[in-house]
Amino acid sequence: MNFSFSQIKKIEPPNWWIGMKGDTLQIMFYGLDLGSYTPSVLYSGVKLNEYHIADSPNYIFLDLYISPKTIAGEVEITFSKDEGKSVLKHDYPLFSRDDSDINYVGFDSSDVVYLISPDRFSNGNPNIDVQEGLKEATVDRSQDYARHGGDIKGIINHLDYIYEMGFTAIWPTPLLTNDMQEQSYHGYAMTNFYEVDPRFGSMEDYVLLSRKSRDLGIKLLMDQVVNHCGIEHWWMSDLPFSDWINFQYQFENRNHISVTNHRRTINQDIYASQADKDLMNDGWFVPSMPDLNQNNSFMATYLIQNSIWWIEKLHLGGIRQDTYPYSDKSFMAKWAGAIMQQYPNFNIVGEEWSYNPLLVRYWQQGADNADGYSSNLKTTMDFPLQRTLVTSLKESETLESGLIKLYEGLANDFAYYDPQSIMLFGDNHDMDRIFTQLGEDLIKTKMAMAFILLAPRIPQIYYGTEILLQNSDKPGDHGLIRSDFPGGWQNDKVSGFAEEGLTKEQKEMQQYLKKILNFRKNNNTIHQGKTIHFAPKDGIYVLFRTLLDKVVILILNKNEKAIDLDLSRFMEINIKGKRFFSLLDDEEVELQTILRLEHKGCMILYTNSN
């Protein structure tokens, strides 16, 4: 970036690309008294449509028209005042797009997403752990809520491990600058939307992560936040407009800040009061995270362009959008729509942490919502089925408890426009580890993961699940939930990457998931097949995935003793007399009328044509 004068402090976005579907671009310039200058643009194919002076005298916003015939280069932008006696110049880069990745195919049901908390995954470059000038300048692995030093290089170093395990997409939690006083490791209080946190690495490292991931056929998802920023964001000391953030008057006058009521149902509730709606949408998520006002048109444009900029910069394979229902829902539809218009094959998953399927379905594009709301969002998160899955495995079997709840939970799919595009998981960075949720029961954990990987969903697995990381000593403790992956730091005595020092159960779980993941990777029956399941009976739940003559069978069995499964119930699937392979024990079996289940747990059978 080339500044002619240091008076210009910030330019966002810092560059753009030719050949984009939209022909307009809004650039925010920030610097001392910039609002008193008159801008002009000199470049073939680029026109200054309009400029806007902000409430703060230090901002100016430029609306550019970029012709489809414009060629790549540096656009000369000049700011002048006092009849030309004072002049500032900036050469704004317009880059060519990489035609090889122009379609930007997003994640889908053929993928399995590996969720990573970067600070806790692997420290690839200890030299960047502490950065002078940042507010949290220590590393302490003994403290759950301190920085531990994991970084982008650490992820890059273990991409082969991720690939060999069978994952096809990675979702690192936010990697942008989080210059907060404490707990900056998690990344969700961003203080610069265009900068990689130097404790995680450089922009070049982030681009390299994306390239090396693509080389292995692994899609990179970016965790983004349009609802809020961190209280230490650079613009918080000089906000451009009087309504740039919600409850801005209270903030600027150091009054009490209204925090959201977290009543997410106001987005659908036909009886919701305006007071509840306003507090939900405008209240700050926490006092350290100012709520961004997407009803300010400049903020709205800023956030949309920021998302598109990162897709283009990193050749992303998807976005995970944090706290989805907390933002203005009309803006969220506009935001997602702008992205999907630019990249029709892309995908976005929105976080709606609700256990009511009706609330989750509302946010998926295609839902026939009574209020006419259309979200433009392909993928939502299946918190309802996640909780149901855990409950069903923990409960004893009766007519109304246990596996029947899982059966009925999946039966709720009639409400969804596209169930196969919903993301299912056992846990994530904000929830107790699945091994902890299931009482550190290896068999139940295996059953849960098998269902997640074979159900008609997009599976997501949290790093360390494969080696049974747990937080049982402190349920609900986020710092412990985000434990270090063993082997990610020099001198670690245990390594999940090298399979050194693991317990027998940890090794067993790792190999178990590796086998299912790699089986799933190229299995179209699981990616696209029809789903048929049968009501649980005698503590056994059976789910089929079929595609033409190919069949995959998942059997979940809660019986402690050996039991015979009557196969006559399943004859409509036409399995009698066919030979199946048992994935988990590498045996072949011909199905007739009875299948002997020797042990509690799960069985995965598949036809040879798979």
Coordinates of C-alpha atoms in Angstrom, one line a residue:
M1 CA 0.0 0.0 0.0
N2 CA 1.5 3.3 -1.1
F3 CA 0.6 6.5 0.8
S4 CA 1.8 9.7 -0.6
F5 CA 1.2 11.4 2.8
S6 CA 1.0 9.8 6.2
Q7 CA -2.1 11.9 6.9
I8 CA -4.1 9.1 5.4
K9 CA -4.2 6.5 8.2
K10 CA -6.7 3.9 7.0
I11 CA -8.1 2.8 3.7
E12 CA -10.8 0.1 3.7
P13 CA -11.0 -2.0 1.7
P14 CA -7.3 -1.7 1.0
N15 CA -7.7 -2.9 -2.6
W16 CA -10.3 -4.3 -5.0
W17 CA -10.6 -6.5 -8.1
I18 CA -11.7 -5.9 -11.7
G19 CA -14.2 -8.3 -13.2
M20 CA -16.5 -8.5 -10.2
K21 CA -20.2 -8.8 -10.8
G22 CA -21.0 -5.5 -9.1
D23 CA -19.6 -2.4 -10.7
T24 CA -19.6 -0.1 -7.6
L25 CA -17.2 0.2 -4.7
Q26 CA -17.3 2.3 -1.6
I27 CA -13.9 3.1 0.0
M28 CA -13.6 4.5 3.5
F29 CA -10.6 6.9 4.0
Y30 CA -9.6 7.9 7.5
G31 CA -7.1 10.6 8.4
L32 CA -6.7 14.0 10.1
D33 CA -9.3 16.4 8.7
L34 CA -9.9 14.4 5.5
G35 CA -13.5 15.5 5.4
S36 CA -12.4 19.0 4.5
Y37 CA -10.8 17.8 1.2
T38 CA -12.4 17.3 -2.2
P39 CA -11.6 14.0 -3.8
S40 CA -11.0 13.3 -7.5
V41 CA -10.2 10.1 -9.4
L42 CA -8.1 9.7 -12.5
Y43 CA -8.1 6.3 -14.1
S44 CA -9.6 4.9 -17.3
G45 CA -12.8 3.0 -16.6
V46 CA -13.1 4.3 -13.1
K47 CA -15.4 7.1 -12.2
L48 CA -16.1 8.9 -8.9
N49 CA -19.9 8.8 -8.6
E50 CA -20.2 10.6 -5.3
Y51 CA -18.4 11.2 -2.1
H52 CA -19.7 11.5 1.5
I53 CA -18.5 13.5 4.4
A54 CA -19.0 11.7 7.7
D55 CA -20.0 13.3 11.0
S56 CA -16.4 13.0 12.1
P57 CA -14.2 15.4 10.1
N58 CA -11.6 12.7 9.7
Y59 CA -13.6 10.4 7.4
I60 CA -14.6 10.5 3.8
F61 CA -16.4 7.8 1.8
L62 CA -15.9 7.5 -2.0
D63 CA -18.4 5.8 -4.2
L64 CA -16.6 4.5 -7.4
Y65 CA -18.0 3.1 -10.6
I66 CA -15.7 0.4 -12.1
S67 CA -16.5 -0.3 -15.7
P68 CA -16.4 -4.0 -16.8
K69 CA -13.7 -3.0 -19.3
T70 CA -11.4 -1.6 -16.7
I71 CA -7.9 -3.1 -16.6
A72 CA -5.9 -3.9 -13.5
G73 CA -3.6 -1.1 -12.2
E74 CA -3.4 1.6 -9.6
V75 CA -6.2 4.2 -9.5
E76 CA -4.9 7.7 -8.8
I77 CA -7.1 9.3 -6.1
T78 CA -6.4 12.9 -5.2
F79 CA -7.6 14.9 -2.2
S80 CA -7.3 18.7 -2.4
K81 CA -8.3 21.8 -0.6
D82 CA -7.5 25.5 -0.4
E83 CA -7.6 25.8 -4.2
G84 CA -5.1 23.1 -4.6
K85 CA -2.6 24.4 -2.1
S86 CA -2.9 21.2 0.0
V87 CA -3.0 18.0 -1.9
L88 CA -3.0 14.3 -0.8
K89 CA -2.6 11.4 -3.3
H90 CA -3.1 7.7 -3.0
D91 CA -2.7 5.0 -5.7
Y92 CA -5.5 2.5 -5.1
P93 CA -4.8 -1.0 -6.3
L94 CA -7.2 -2.8 -8.6
F95 CA -6.1 -6.4 -9.1
S96 CA -7.0 -9.0 -11.7
R97 CA -8.9 -12.0 -10.4
D98 CA -7.6 -15.6 -10.5
D99 CA -9.7 -17.2 -13.2
S100 CA -8.8 -20.7 -12.0
D101 CA -10.9 -20.2 -8.8
I102 CA -13.5 -17.9 -10.2
N103 CA -16.5 -20.2 -9.2
Y104 CA -15.5 -20.5 -5.5
V105 CA -17.4 -23.7 -4.7
G106 CA -18.5 -23.8 -1.1
F107 CA -18.7 -26.7 1.4
D108 CA -21.7 -29.1 1.1
S109 CA -22.8 -32.5 2.3
S110 CA -19.9 -34.2 0.6
D111 CA -17.6 -32.4 3.1
V112 CA -16.7 -32.9 6.8
V113 CA -15.6 -29.7 8.5
Y114 CA -12.8 -29.7 11.1
L115 CA -13.3 -26.9 13.5
I116 CA -10.1 -25.5 15.0
S117 CA -9.3 -23.0 17.8
P118 CA -6.0 -21.8 16.3
D119 CA -4.5 -20.5 19.6
R120 CA -4.9 -24.1 21.0
F121 CA -4.1 -26.2 18.0
S122 CA -0.3 -25.9 17.3
N123 CA 2.4 -23.4 17.8
G124 CA 4.3 -23.4 14.5
N125 CA 6.2 -20.1 15.1
P126 CA 7.0 -19.3 18.7
N127 CA 8.8 -16.2 17.6
I128 CA 5.5 -14.4 17.1
D129 CA 3.8 -15.4 20.4
V130 CA 4.3 -12.0 21.9
Q131 CA 3.9 -8.8 19.9
E132 CA 5.1 -5.4 21.2
G133 CA 2.4 -2.8 21.2
L134 CA -0.6 -5.2 21.7
K135 CA -2.5 -5.1 24.9
E136 CA -2.3 -8.8 25.8
A137 CA 1.5 -9.4 25.6
T138 CA 1.9 -12.7 27.4
V139 CA 1.6 -16.5 26.7
D140 CA 0.8 -18.9 29.5
R141 CA -0.4 -22.4 28.7
S142 CA -1.2 -23.1 32.4
Q143 CA -4.0 -20.6 32.2
D144 CA -7.2 -21.6 30.4
Y145 CA -8.1 -18.1 29.3
A146 CA -4.6 -16.8 28.4
R147 CA -3.0 -17.0 25.0
H148 CA -1.2 -20.3 24.4
G149 CA 0.6 -19.5 21.2
G150 CA -1.1 -21.5 18.5
D151 CA -0.9 -19.9 15.1
I152 CA -1.5 -20.2 11.3
K153 CA 1.8 -21.9 10.7
G154 CA 0.8 -24.6 13.2
I155 CA -2.3 -25.4 11.1
I156 CA -0.2 -25.4 7.9
N157 CA 2.3 -27.8 9.5
H158 CA -0.5 -30.3 10.2
L159 CA -2.6 -30.1 7.0
D160 CA -1.3 -33.5 6.1
Y161 CA -2.7 -34.9 9.3
I162 CA -6.0 -33.3 8.7
Y163 CA -6.1 -34.7 5.1
E164 CA -5.1 -38.2 6.2
M165 CA -7.7 -38.2 8.9
G166 CA -10.3 -37.7 6.1
F167 CA -11.5 -34.1 6.7
T168 CA -12.3 -32.0 3.6
A169 CA -12.8 -28.6 5.1
I170 CA -11.3 -26.6 8.0
W171 CA -13.0 -23.8 10.0
P172 CA -10.5 -21.9 12.1
T173 CA -12.1 -19.6 14.6
P174 CA -11.3 -15.9 13.8
L175 CA -7.7 -15.1 12.9
L176 CA -8.1 -11.3 12.6
T177 CA -6.5 -8.8 15.0
N178 CA -8.1 -9.0 18.5
D179 CA -6.2 -6.3 20.4
M180 CA -8.1 -6.7 23.6
Q181 CA -6.9 -6.5 27.2
E182 CA -7.7 -10.1 28.0
Q183 CA -9.0 -13.3 26.4
S184 CA -7.9 -12.2 23.0
Y185 CA -7.1 -15.8 22.1
H186 CA -10.6 -16.6 20.9
G187 CA -10.7 -13.9 18.2
Y188 CA -14.4 -12.9 18.4
A189 CA -13.8 -9.3 19.5
M190 CA -12.1 -8.0 16.3
T191 CA -10.3 -4.7 16.4
N192 CA -9.4 -4.6 12.7
F193 CA -11.5 -6.3 10.0
Y194 CA -8.7 -6.2 7.4
E195 CA -5.7 -7.4 9.4
V196 CA -4.4 -10.8 10.5
D197 CA -3.5 -10.8 14.2
P198 CA 0.3 -10.8 14.2
R199 CA 0.3 -13.4 17.0
F200 CA -1.3 -15.8 14.6
G201 CA 0.9 -14.8 11.7
S202 CA 0.8 -12.5 8.6
M203 CA -1.5 -12.0 5.7
E204 CA 0.9 -14.1 3.7
D205 CA 0.6 -16.9 6.1
Y206 CA -3.2 -16.8 5.8
V207 CA -3.0 -16.9 2.0
L208 CA -0.5 -19.7 2.2
L209 CA -2.9 -21.7 4.5
S210 CA -5.6 -21.3 1.9
R211 CA -3.4 -22.3 -1.0
K212 CA -1.9 -25.4 0.7
S213 CA -5.4 -26.4 1.9
R214 CA -6.7 -26.2 -1.7
D215 CA -3.8 -28.2 -2.9
L216 CA -5.0 -31.0 -0.7
G217 CA -8.6 -30.6 -1.7
I218 CA -9.4 -29.0 1.7
K219 CA -11.8 -26.0 1.7
L220 CA -11.0 -23.1 4.0
L221 CA -14.0 -21.6 5.9
M222 CA -13.6 -18.2 7.5
D223 CA -15.3 -17.3 10.8
Q224 CA -16.7 -13.9 10.4
V225 CA -18.6 -11.5 12.7
V226 CA -20.9 -8.7 11.4
N227 CA -22.9 -8.3 14.6
H228 CA -20.1 -6.7 16.7
C229 CA -16.5 -5.7 17.0
G230 CA -14.1 -5.4 20.0
I231 CA -14.3 -2.3 22.3
E232 CA -10.6 -1.6 21.3
H233 CA -11.4 -1.5 17.6
W234 CA -9.4 1.4 16.0
W235 CA -12.5 3.3 15.0
M236 CA -14.0 3.3 18.6
S237 CA -11.9 6.4 19.5
D238 CA -13.3 8.4 16.6
L239 CA -16.6 6.9 15.2
P240 CA -17.4 8.1 11.7
F241 CA -21.2 8.7 12.2
S242 CA -23.4 9.3 15.2
D243 CA -25.1 6.0 14.6
W244 CA -22.2 3.8 13.6
I245 CA -22.8 1.5 16.6
N246 CA -25.9 0.9 18.6
F247 CA -26.3 2.7 21.9
Q248 CA -23.6 5.0 20.7
Y249 CA -24.8 8.0 22.8
Q250 CA -24.5 5.9 25.9
F251 CA -21.0 4.8 24.9
E252 CA -19.7 8.3 24.1
N253 CA -21.2 9.7 27.3
R254 CA -19.9 6.8 29.4
N255 CA -23.3 5.8 30.4
H256 CA -24.5 2.2 31.2
I257 CA -24.5 0.2 28.0
S258 CA -27.6 -1.9 27.2
V259 CA -26.7 -5.5 26.7
T260 CA -28.9 -7.7 24.4
N261 CA -31.7 -9.7 26.0
H262 CA -30.7 -12.8 23.9
R263 CA -34.4 -13.3 23.0
R264 CA -33.7 -14.6 19.5
T265 CA -37.4 -15.6 19.0
I266 CA -38.2 -11.9 18.3
N267 CA -37.1 -12.5 14.8
Q268 CA -40.1 -14.9 14.2
D269 CA -42.5 -14.0 17.1
I270 CA -45.6 -12.4 15.7
Y271 CA -46.5 -11.2 19.3
A272 CA -43.0 -9.8 20.2
S273 CA -43.0 -6.3 21.7
Q274 CA -41.0 -3.6 20.0
A275 CA -39.0 -3.1 23.2
D276 CA -37.9 -6.7 23.1
K277 CA -37.0 -6.5 19.4
D278 CA -34.9 -3.3 19.9
L279 CA -33.0 -4.7 22.8
M280 CA -32.3 -8.0 21.1
N281 CA -31.1 -6.4 17.8
D282 CA -29.4 -3.3 19.2
G283 CA -28.1 -4.4 22.6
W284 CA -24.4 -5.2 22.9
F285 CA -23.5 -9.0 23.0
V286 CA -21.3 -8.3 26.0
P287 CA -20.0 -4.9 27.3
S288 CA -16.7 -5.4 25.6
M289 CA -18.3 -6.0 22.1
P290 CA -20.0 -2.9 20.6
D291 CA -23.0 -3.8 18.5
L292 CA -22.6 -2.6 14.9
N293 CA -25.5 -0.7 13.4
Q294 CA -26.3 -2.3 10.1
N295 CA -29.1 0.2 9.5
N296 CA -26.4 2.7 8.8
S297 CA -26.0 2.3 5.0
F298 CA -22.2 3.0 5.2
M299 CA -21.8 0.3 7.8
A300 CA -23.9 -2.1 5.8
T301 CA -21.8 -1.6 2.7
Y302 CA -18.6 -1.8 4.7
L303 CA -19.6 -5.2 6.1
I304 CA -20.7 -6.7 2.8
Q305 CA -17.6 -5.5 1.0
N306 CA -15.4 -6.9 3.8
S307 CA -16.9 -10.4 3.4
I308 CA -16.5 -10.3 -0.3
W309 CA -12.9 -9.0 0.0
W310 CA -11.9 -12.0 2.2
I311 CA -13.5 -14.5 -0.1
E312 CA -11.6 -13.0 -3.0
K313 CA -8.3 -12.6 -1.1
L314 CA -8.3 -16.1 0.4
H315 CA -10.3 -18.1 -2.3
L316 CA -12.5 -19.2 0.5
G317 CA -14.6 -22.4 0.5
G318 CA -17.2 -20.9 2.9
I319 CA -18.1 -18.5 5.7
R320 CA -19.3 -19.3 9.1
Q321 CA -21.2 -16.3 10.4
D322 CA -21.2 -15.8 14.2
T323 CA -24.3 -14.8 16.2
Y324 CA -26.5 -14.8 13.1
P325 CA -29.9 -13.8 14.6
Y326 CA -28.5 -10.9 16.7
S327 CA -28.0 -8.7 13.7
D328 CA -30.7 -6.9 11.8
K329 CA -32.4 -9.7 9.8
S330 CA -33.2 -7.6 6.8
F331 CA -29.5 -6.7 6.6
M332 CA -28.5 -10.3 7.0
A333 CA -30.6 -11.3 4.0
K334 CA -29.0 -8.4 2.0
W335 CA -25.5 -9.5 3.2
A336 CA -25.9 -13.2 2.3
G337 CA -27.7 -12.2 -1.0
A338 CA -24.8 -10.0 -2.1
I339 CA -22.3 -12.8 -1.5
M340 CA -24.4 -15.5 -3.2
Q341 CA -25.0 -13.2 -6.1
Q342 CA -21.3 -12.7 -6.5
Y343 CA -20.5 -16.4 -5.9
P344 CA -23.5 -18.6 -6.8
N345 CA -21.7 -21.8 -5.8
F346 CA -20.5 -20.5 -2.5
N347 CA -21.9 -21.5 0.9
I348 CA -22.4 -19.7 4.3
V349 CA -23.4 -21.3 7.6
G350 CA -25.2 -19.2 10.2
E351 CA -25.1 -19.8 13.9
E352 CA -28.6 -19.9 15.4
W353 CA -28.1 -21.5 18.8
S354 CA -31.7 -22.5 19.3
Y355 CA -33.1 -26.0 20.2
N356 CA -36.4 -25.3 18.5
P357 CA -36.3 -26.7 14.9
L358 CA -38.9 -24.0 13.9
L359 CA -36.4 -21.3 14.7
V360 CA -33.6 -23.0 12.8
R361 CA -35.7 -23.6 9.7
Y362 CA -36.7 -19.9 9.5
W363 CA -33.2 -19.0 8.6
Q364 CA -32.6 -21.4 5.7
Q365 CA -33.2 -20.1 2.2
G366 CA -36.3 -21.7 0.7
A367 CA -38.3 -21.8 3.9
D368 CA -41.9 -20.7 3.3
N369 CA -42.0 -18.2 6.1
A370 CA -45.3 -16.7 6.9
D371 CA -43.8 -13.2 7.1
G372 CA -42.2 -13.7 3.6
Y373 CA -38.7 -13.5 5.0
S374 CA -36.1 -14.9 2.6
S375 CA -32.7 -15.3 4.1
N376 CA -30.4 -16.2 1.1
L377 CA -28.6 -18.5 3.7
K378 CA -28.0 -22.1 2.5
T379 CA -26.8 -23.6 5.7
T380 CA -27.8 -23.4 9.4
M381 CA -26.5 -25.2 12.4
D382 CA -28.5 -28.1 13.8
F383 CA -28.4 -27.4 17.6
P384 CA -31.8 -29.2 18.0
L385 CA -30.6 -32.5 16.6
Q386 CA -27.3 -32.2 18.4
R387 CA -29.0 -32.0 21.8
T388 CA -31.4 -34.7 20.9
L389 CA -28.6 -37.0 19.8
V390 CA -26.8 -36.6 23.1
T391 CA -30.0 -37.1 25.1
S392 CA -31.1 -40.2 23.2
L393 CA -27.8 -41.9 23.9
K394 CA -27.7 -41.0 27.6
E395 CA -31.3 -42.0 28.4
S396 CA -32.5 -45.5 29.1
E397 CA -34.7 -47.1 26.5
T398 CA -38.5 -46.9 27.0
L399 CA -41.3 -46.2 24.7
E400 CA -40.8 -42.4 25.1
S401 CA -37.1 -42.1 25.9
G402 CA -33.8 -43.1 24.4
L403 CA -33.3 -43.7 20.7
I404 CA -37.0 -42.9 20.0
K405 CA -36.0 -39.2 20.5
L406 CA -33.3 -39.4 17.9
Y407 CA -35.8 -41.1 15.5
E408 CA -38.3 -38.3 16.1
G409 CA -35.7 -35.6 16.0
L410 CA -34.6 -36.6 12.5
A411 CA -38.3 -36.9 11.6
N412 CA -38.4 -33.1 12.1
D413 CA -36.7 -32.8 8.7
F414 CA -40.1 -32.4 7.1
A415 CA -39.9 -28.8 8.3
Y416 CA -36.7 -27.9 6.5
Y417 CA -36.4 -26.8 2.9
D418 CA -33.0 -28.7 2.5
P419 CA -32.1 -30.9 5.5
Q420 CA -29.0 -32.2 3.8
S421 CA -27.5 -28.7 3.8
I422 CA -27.8 -28.3 7.6
M423 CA -24.6 -28.6 9.7
L424 CA -24.6 -31.2 12.4
F425 CA -22.0 -31.6 15.1
G426 CA -21.4 -33.2 18.5
D427 CA -19.8 -30.1 20.0
N428 CA -18.0 -26.9 19.2
H429 CA -15.8 -24.2 20.8
D430 CA -18.7 -23.0 23.0
M431 CA -20.0 -26.3 24.2
D432 CA -18.8 -29.1 26.5
R433 CA -16.8 -31.6 24.6
I434 CA -18.9 -34.5 23.2
F435 CA -16.9 -37.0 25.3
T436 CA -17.7 -35.0 28.4
Q437 CA -21.4 -34.6 27.4
L438 CA -21.6 -38.4 27.1
G439 CA -20.0 -39.1 30.5
E440 CA -16.7 -40.1 29.0
D441 CA -18.3 -43.2 27.6
L442 CA -16.3 -44.3 24.5
I443 CA -19.0 -46.5 23.0
K444 CA -21.7 -43.7 23.2
T445 CA -19.2 -41.2 21.7
K446 CA -18.5 -43.6 18.8
M447 CA -22.2 -44.0 18.3
A448 CA -22.8 -40.2 18.3
M449 CA -20.0 -39.6 15.8
A450 CA -21.2 -42.4 13.5
F451 CA -24.6 -40.9 13.3
I452 CA -23.3 -37.4 12.7
L453 CA -21.2 -38.7 9.8
L454 CA -23.9 -40.8 8.2
A455 CA -27.0 -38.7 8.7
P456 CA -28.2 -36.5 5.8
R457 CA -26.2 -33.5 7.0
I458 CA -23.0 -31.5 6.7
P459 CA -20.9 -32.9 9.5
Q460 CA -18.6 -30.7 11.7
I461 CA -16.1 -32.2 14.1
Y462 CA -14.2 -30.1 16.7
Y463 CA -10.5 -30.6 16.8
G464 CA -9.4 -33.2 19.5
T465 CA -12.7 -35.1 19.3
E466 CA -10.7 -37.8 17.5
I467 CA -8.5 -38.2 20.6
L468 CA -11.2 -37.8 23.2
L469 CA -10.3 -34.3 24.5
Q470 CA -12.7 -33.5 27.4
N471 CA -13.5 -30.8 29.9
S472 CA -15.1 -33.0 32.5
D473 CA -13.3 -31.3 35.5
K474 CA -14.9 -28.0 34.6
P475 CA -18.2 -28.4 32.6
G476 CA -19.1 -25.3 30.8
D477 CA -15.6 -23.8 31.1
H478 CA -14.7 -22.3 27.7
G479 CA -11.0 -22.1 28.4
L480 CA -10.8 -25.9 29.1
I481 CA -13.2 -26.7 26.2
R482 CA -10.5 -25.1 24.0
S483 CA -7.7 -27.2 25.4
D484 CA -4.4 -27.5 23.6
F485 CA -4.1 -30.3 21.1
P486 CA -1.3 -32.5 22.4
G487 CA 1.7 -32.5 20.2
G488 CA 1.2 -29.0 18.9
W489 CA 3.9 -27.5 21.0
Q490 CA 7.6 -28.3 21.2
N491 CA 8.5 -30.8 24.0
D492 CA 4.9 -32.0 24.4
K493 CA 5.2 -35.5 25.8
V494 CA 2.0 -36.7 24.1
S495 CA 1.2 -36.1 20.5
G496 CA -2.1 -36.7 18.8
F497 CA -0.4 -35.9 15.4
A498 CA 2.3 -38.5 15.8
E499 CA 0.1 -40.9 17.8
E500 CA 2.6 -40.9 20.6
G501 CA 1.7 -41.3 24.3
L502 CA -2.0 -41.6 23.6
T503 CA -4.1 -43.9 25.8
K504 CA -5.6 -47.1 24.3
E505 CA -9.0 -45.4 24.1
Q506 CA -7.6 -42.4 22.4
K507 CA -5.9 -44.4 19.7
E508 CA -9.0 -46.5 19.2
M509 CA -11.2 -43.4 18.7
Q510 CA -8.7 -41.8 16.4
Q511 CA -8.5 -44.9 14.1
Y512 CA -12.3 -45.3 14.3
L513 CA -12.9 -41.8 13.0
K514 CA -10.2 -42.0 10.5
K515 CA -11.8 -45.1 9.0
I516 CA -15.3 -43.6 8.8
L517 CA -14.1 -40.2 7.5
N518 CA -12.1 -41.7 4.7
F519 CA -14.9 -44.1 3.8
R520 CA -17.3 -41.1 3.7
K521 CA -15.0 -38.9 1.7
N522 CA -15.8 -40.5 -1.7
N523 CA -19.1 -42.1 -0.9
N524 CA -21.9 -40.5 -2.9
T525 CA -24.5 -42.6 -1.2
I526 CA -23.8 -40.7 2.0
H527 CA -23.3 -37.3 0.2
Q528 CA -26.5 -37.5 -1.9
G529 CA -28.4 -40.6 -1.1
K530 CA -32.0 -41.0 0.1
T531 CA -32.5 -41.5 3.8
I532 CA -34.8 -44.1 5.3
H533 CA -35.0 -45.0 9.0
F534 CA -37.0 -47.3 11.1
A535 CA -38.5 -46.7 14.5
P536 CA -36.2 -48.0 17.2
K537 CA -37.1 -51.4 18.6
D538 CA -35.5 -53.4 21.4
G539 CA -32.9 -50.7 21.9
I540 CA -31.8 -50.7 18.3
Y541 CA -32.1 -47.9 15.7
V542 CA -31.4 -48.5 12.0
L543 CA -30.8 -45.9 9.4
F544 CA -30.3 -46.5 5.7
R545 CA -28.7 -44.3 3.0
T546 CA -29.5 -45.5 -0.5
L547 CA -28.5 -44.4 -4.0
L548 CA -29.6 -46.5 -7.0
D549 CA -28.4 -50.0 -6.0
K550 CA -25.9 -48.8 -3.4
V551 CA -26.8 -49.1 0.3
V552 CA -25.1 -47.9 3.5
I553 CA -26.6 -49.1 6.8
L554 CA -26.0 -47.6 10.3
I555 CA -27.1 -49.7 13.2
L556 CA -27.1 -48.1 16.7
N557 CA -27.4 -50.8 19.4
K558 CA -27.8 -49.9 23.1
N559 CA -28.0 -53.5 24.3
E560 CA -25.3 -54.7 26.7
K561 CA -25.7 -58.3 25.7
A562 CA -25.8 -60.0 22.4
I563 CA -29.1 -59.7 20.5
D564 CA -30.6 -60.9 17.2
L565 CA -31.8 -58.1 14.9
D566 CA -34.8 -59.2 12.9
L567 CA -34.1 -58.1 9.3
S568 CA -37.6 -58.8 8.0
R569 CA -38.7 -55.3 9.0
F570 CA -36.3 -53.9 6.4
M571 CA -37.2 -55.9 3.4
E572 CA -38.5 -52.8 1.6
I573 CA -34.8 -51.8 1.2
N574 CA -34.3 -55.0 -0.8
I575 CA -31.3 -56.2 1.3
K576 CA -32.1 -59.9 1.7
G577 CA -29.5 -62.2 0.1
K578 CA -27.1 -59.3 -0.6
R579 CA -23.5 -59.3 0.6
F580 CA -22.4 -56.3 2.7
F581 CA -19.1 -55.3 4.1
S582 CA -18.8 -54.3 7.8
L583 CA -16.7 -51.2 7.7
L584 CA -15.5 -51.3 11.4
D585 CA -14.4 -54.9 11.5
D586 CA -13.5 -55.5 7.8
E587 CA -15.8 -58.5 7.6
E588 CA -18.2 -59.6 4.9
V589 CA -21.7 -60.7 5.7
E590 CA -24.7 -61.9 3.7
L591 CA -27.9 -60.5 5.1
Q592 CA -30.8 -62.9 5.4
T593 CA -33.5 -62.7 8.1
I594 CA -31.4 -62.4 11.3
L595 CA -28.3 -60.3 12.1
R596 CA -26.5 -61.2 15.3
L597 CA -25.3 -58.1 17.2
E598 CA -22.6 -59.2 19.6
H599 CA -21.8 -55.9 21.3
K600 CA -23.3 -52.6 22.3
G601 CA -22.3 -49.8 19.9
C602 CA -22.6 -49.2 16.2
M603 CA -22.3 -51.2 13.0
I604 CA -21.8 -49.7 9.5
L605 CA -22.6 -52.0 6.6
Y606 CA -22.2 -51.1 2.9
T607 CA -22.7 -52.8 -0.4
N608 CA -19.7 -53.7 -2.6
S609 CA -20.9 -51.2 -5.2
N610 CA -20.0 -48.3 -2.8

